[in-house]
mmCIF file of C-alpha atoms and ligand atoms in Angstrom:
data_model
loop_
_atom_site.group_PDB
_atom_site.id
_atom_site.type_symbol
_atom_site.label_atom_id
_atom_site.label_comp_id
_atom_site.label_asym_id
_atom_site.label_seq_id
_atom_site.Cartn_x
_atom_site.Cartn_y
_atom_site.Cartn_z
ATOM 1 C CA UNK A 1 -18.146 12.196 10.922
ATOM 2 C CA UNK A 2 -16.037 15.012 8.619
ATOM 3 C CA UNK A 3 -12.863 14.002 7.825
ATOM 4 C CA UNK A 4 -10.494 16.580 7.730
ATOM 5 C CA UNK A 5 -8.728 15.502 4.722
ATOM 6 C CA UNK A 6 -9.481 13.693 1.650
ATOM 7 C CA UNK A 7 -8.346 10.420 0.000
ATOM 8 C CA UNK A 8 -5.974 12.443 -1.677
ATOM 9 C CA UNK A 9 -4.261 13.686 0.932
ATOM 10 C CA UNK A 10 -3.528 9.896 1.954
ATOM 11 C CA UNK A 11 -2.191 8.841 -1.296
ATOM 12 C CA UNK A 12 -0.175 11.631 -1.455
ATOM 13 C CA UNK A 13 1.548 10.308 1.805
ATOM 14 C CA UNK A 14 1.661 6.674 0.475
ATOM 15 C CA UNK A 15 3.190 8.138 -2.414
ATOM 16 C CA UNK A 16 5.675 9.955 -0.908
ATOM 17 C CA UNK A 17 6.449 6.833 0.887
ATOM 18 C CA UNK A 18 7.068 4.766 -2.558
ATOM 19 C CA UNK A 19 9.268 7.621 -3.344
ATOM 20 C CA UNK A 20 11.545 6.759 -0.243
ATOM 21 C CA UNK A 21 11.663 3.622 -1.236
ATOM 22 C CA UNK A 22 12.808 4.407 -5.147
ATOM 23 C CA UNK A 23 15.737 6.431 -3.462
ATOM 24 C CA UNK A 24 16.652 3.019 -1.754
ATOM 25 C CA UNK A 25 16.487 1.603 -4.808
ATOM 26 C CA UNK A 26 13.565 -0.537 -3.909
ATOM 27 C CA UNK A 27 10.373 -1.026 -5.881
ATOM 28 C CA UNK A 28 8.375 2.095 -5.697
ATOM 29 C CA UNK A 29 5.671 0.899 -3.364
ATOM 30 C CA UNK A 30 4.174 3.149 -0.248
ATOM 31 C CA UNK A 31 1.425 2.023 2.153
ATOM 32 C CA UNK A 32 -0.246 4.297 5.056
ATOM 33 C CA UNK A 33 -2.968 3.315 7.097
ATOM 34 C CA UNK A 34 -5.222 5.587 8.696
ATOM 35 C CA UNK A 35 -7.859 6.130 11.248
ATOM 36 C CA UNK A 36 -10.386 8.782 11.765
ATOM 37 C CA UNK A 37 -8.460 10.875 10.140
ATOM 38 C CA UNK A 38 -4.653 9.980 11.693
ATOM 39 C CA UNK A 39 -2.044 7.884 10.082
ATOM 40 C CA UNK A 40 -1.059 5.512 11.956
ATOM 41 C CA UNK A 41 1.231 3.585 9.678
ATOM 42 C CA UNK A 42 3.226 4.562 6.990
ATOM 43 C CA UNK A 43 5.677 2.494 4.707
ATOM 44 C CA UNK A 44 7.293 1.265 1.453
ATOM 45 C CA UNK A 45 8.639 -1.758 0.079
ATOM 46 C CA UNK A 46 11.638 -3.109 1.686
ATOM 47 C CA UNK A 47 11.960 -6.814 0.005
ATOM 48 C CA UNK A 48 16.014 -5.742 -1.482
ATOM 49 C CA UNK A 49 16.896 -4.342 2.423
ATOM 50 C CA UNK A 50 15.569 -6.892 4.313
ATOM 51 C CA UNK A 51 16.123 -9.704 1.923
ATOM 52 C CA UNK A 52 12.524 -10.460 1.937
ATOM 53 C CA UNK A 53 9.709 -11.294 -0.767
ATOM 54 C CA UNK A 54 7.288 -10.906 2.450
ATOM 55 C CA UNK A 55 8.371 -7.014 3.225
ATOM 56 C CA UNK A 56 6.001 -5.470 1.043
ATOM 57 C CA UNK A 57 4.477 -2.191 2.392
ATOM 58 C CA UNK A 58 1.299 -3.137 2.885
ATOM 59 C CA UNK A 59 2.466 -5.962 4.767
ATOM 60 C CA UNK A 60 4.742 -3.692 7.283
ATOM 61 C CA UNK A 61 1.727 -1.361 7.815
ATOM 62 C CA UNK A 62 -0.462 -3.894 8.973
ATOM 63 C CA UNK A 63 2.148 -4.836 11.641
ATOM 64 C CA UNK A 64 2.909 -1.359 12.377
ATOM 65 C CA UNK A 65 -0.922 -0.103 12.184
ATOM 66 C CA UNK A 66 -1.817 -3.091 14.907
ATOM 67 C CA UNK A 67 1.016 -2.228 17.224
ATOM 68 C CA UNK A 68 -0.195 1.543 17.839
ATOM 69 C CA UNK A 69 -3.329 0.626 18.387
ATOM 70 C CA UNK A 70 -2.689 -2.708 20.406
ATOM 71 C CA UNK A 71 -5.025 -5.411 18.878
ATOM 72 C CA UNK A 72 -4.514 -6.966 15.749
ATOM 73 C CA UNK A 73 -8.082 -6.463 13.910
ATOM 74 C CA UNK A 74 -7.860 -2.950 11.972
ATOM 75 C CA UNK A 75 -11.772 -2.150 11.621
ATOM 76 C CA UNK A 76 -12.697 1.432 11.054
ATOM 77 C CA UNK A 77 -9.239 2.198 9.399
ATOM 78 C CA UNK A 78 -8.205 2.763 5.858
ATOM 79 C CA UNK A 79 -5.321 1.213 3.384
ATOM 80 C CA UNK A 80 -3.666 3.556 1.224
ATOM 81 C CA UNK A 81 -0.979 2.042 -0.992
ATOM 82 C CA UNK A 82 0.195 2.676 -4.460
ATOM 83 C CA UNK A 83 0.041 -0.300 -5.919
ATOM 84 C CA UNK A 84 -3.149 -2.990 -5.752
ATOM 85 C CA UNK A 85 -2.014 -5.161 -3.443
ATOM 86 C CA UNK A 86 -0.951 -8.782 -3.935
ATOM 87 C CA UNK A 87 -2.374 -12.087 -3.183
ATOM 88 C CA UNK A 88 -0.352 -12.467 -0.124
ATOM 89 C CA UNK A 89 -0.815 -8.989 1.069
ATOM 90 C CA UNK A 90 -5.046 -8.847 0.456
ATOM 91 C CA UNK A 91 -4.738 -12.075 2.551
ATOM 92 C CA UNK A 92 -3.221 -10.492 5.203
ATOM 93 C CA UNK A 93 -5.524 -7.954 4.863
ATOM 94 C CA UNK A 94 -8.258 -10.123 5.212
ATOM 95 C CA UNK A 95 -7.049 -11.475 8.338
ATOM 96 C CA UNK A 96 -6.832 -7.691 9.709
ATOM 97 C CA UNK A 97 -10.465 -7.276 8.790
ATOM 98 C CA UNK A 98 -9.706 -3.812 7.283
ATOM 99 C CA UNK A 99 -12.579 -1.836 6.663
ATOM 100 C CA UNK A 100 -11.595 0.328 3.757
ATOM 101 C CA UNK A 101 -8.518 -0.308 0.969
ATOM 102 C CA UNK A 102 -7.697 2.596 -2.091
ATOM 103 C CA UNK A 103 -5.364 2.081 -4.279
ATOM 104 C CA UNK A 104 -3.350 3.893 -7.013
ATOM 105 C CA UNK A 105 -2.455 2.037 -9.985
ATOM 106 C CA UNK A 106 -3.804 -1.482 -10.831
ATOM 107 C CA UNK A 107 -1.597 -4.540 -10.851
ATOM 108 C CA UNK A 108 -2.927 -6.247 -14.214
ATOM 109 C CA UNK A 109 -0.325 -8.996 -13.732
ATOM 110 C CA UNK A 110 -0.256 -9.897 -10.301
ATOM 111 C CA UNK A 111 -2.879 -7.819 -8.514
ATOM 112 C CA UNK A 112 -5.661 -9.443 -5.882
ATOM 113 C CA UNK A 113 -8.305 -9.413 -8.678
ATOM 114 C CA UNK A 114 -6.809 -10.869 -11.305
ATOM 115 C CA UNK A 115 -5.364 -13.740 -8.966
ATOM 116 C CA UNK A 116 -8.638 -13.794 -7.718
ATOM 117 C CA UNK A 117 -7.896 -13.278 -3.823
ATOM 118 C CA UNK A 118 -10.884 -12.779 -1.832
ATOM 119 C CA UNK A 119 -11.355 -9.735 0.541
ATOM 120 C CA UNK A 120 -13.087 -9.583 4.210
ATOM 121 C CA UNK A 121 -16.556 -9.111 3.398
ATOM 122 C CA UNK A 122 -16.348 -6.368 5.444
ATOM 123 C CA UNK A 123 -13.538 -4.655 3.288
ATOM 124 C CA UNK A 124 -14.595 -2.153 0.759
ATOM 125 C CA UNK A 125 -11.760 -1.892 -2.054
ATOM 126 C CA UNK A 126 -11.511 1.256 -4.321
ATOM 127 C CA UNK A 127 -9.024 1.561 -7.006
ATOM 128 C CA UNK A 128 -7.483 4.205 -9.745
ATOM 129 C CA UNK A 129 -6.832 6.996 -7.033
ATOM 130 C CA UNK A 130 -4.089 9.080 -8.362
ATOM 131 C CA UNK A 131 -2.828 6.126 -10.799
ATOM 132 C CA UNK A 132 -0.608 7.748 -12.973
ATOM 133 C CA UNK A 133 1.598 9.579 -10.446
ATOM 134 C CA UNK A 134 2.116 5.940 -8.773
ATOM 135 C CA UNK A 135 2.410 3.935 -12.222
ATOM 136 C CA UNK A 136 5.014 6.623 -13.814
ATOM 137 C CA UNK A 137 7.143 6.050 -10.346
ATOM 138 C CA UNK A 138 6.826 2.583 -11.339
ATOM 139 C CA UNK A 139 8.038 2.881 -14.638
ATOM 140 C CA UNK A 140 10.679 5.365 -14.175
ATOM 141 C CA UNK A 141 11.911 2.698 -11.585
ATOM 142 C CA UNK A 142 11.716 -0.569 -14.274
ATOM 143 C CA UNK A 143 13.551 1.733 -16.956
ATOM 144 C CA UNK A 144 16.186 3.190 -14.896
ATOM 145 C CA UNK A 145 16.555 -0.419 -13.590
ATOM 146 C CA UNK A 146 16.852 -1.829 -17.153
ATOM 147 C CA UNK A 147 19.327 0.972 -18.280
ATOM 148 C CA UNK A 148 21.931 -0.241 -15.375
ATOM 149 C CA UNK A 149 21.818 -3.912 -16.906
HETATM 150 ZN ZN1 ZN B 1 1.984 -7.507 -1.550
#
């Protein structure tokens, strides 16, 4: 099947979702999911608005991705999000069965690998996609933030 757009094009979207959520003055993180080519879910981190540490964007695109298409497993769709995700978010990922997961910058601190979180073994994970645009939104975010202390 030829999709009509590339990986690119997704992160770009996931990125411009991390953006919204550095306007809210939330940490820069965007998620979309997609399928054959549509995106079905897009969102950022909302863990300050909502008051909580579960609201991560990858989290509220699983929900959202399972809704539209009424059943909870997400096989044959793809993760986009800026930022590896977590432990708690890879295992809710896991329990979504997600075929495919790319991600922007790597999380050296508290990132699935190095916590050592274990994927579906149907999940294929790719990383390093457009990594700089999504780490300097991170750090512009941390310094700003450490400025207004
Ligand atoms: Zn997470």
């Amino acid at each position: 099947m030829i999709e009509p757009f590339d990986d690119a094009y997704y992160m770009k979207k996931a990125l411009q979702e991390a953006e919204a959520a550095y306007e809210k003055g939330e940490v820069p993180i965007g998620a979309v999911i997609v399928i054959q080519g549509r995106v079905i879910a897009r969102a950022h981190n909302l863990t300050e608005q909502l008051n909580d540490v579960t609201a991560h964007a990858e989290m509220q695109a699983i929900t959202a991705a399972a809704n539209f298409l009424g059943g909870k497993y997400l096989q044959n769709c793809t993760l986009y999000a800026t930022l590896e995700p977590c432990q708690m978010c890879a295992g809710a990922l896991y329990w979504s069965q997600i075929s495919k997961i790319v991600y922007a910058a790597k999380d050296p601190q508290r990132g699935c690998g190095v916590m050592g979180t274990k994927l579906h073994p149907k999940t294929e994970m790719v990383g390093g996609l457009m990594e700089n645009e999504a780490s300097d939104l991170l750090k512009r975010f941390f310094n700003e933030r450490r400025k207004n202390k």
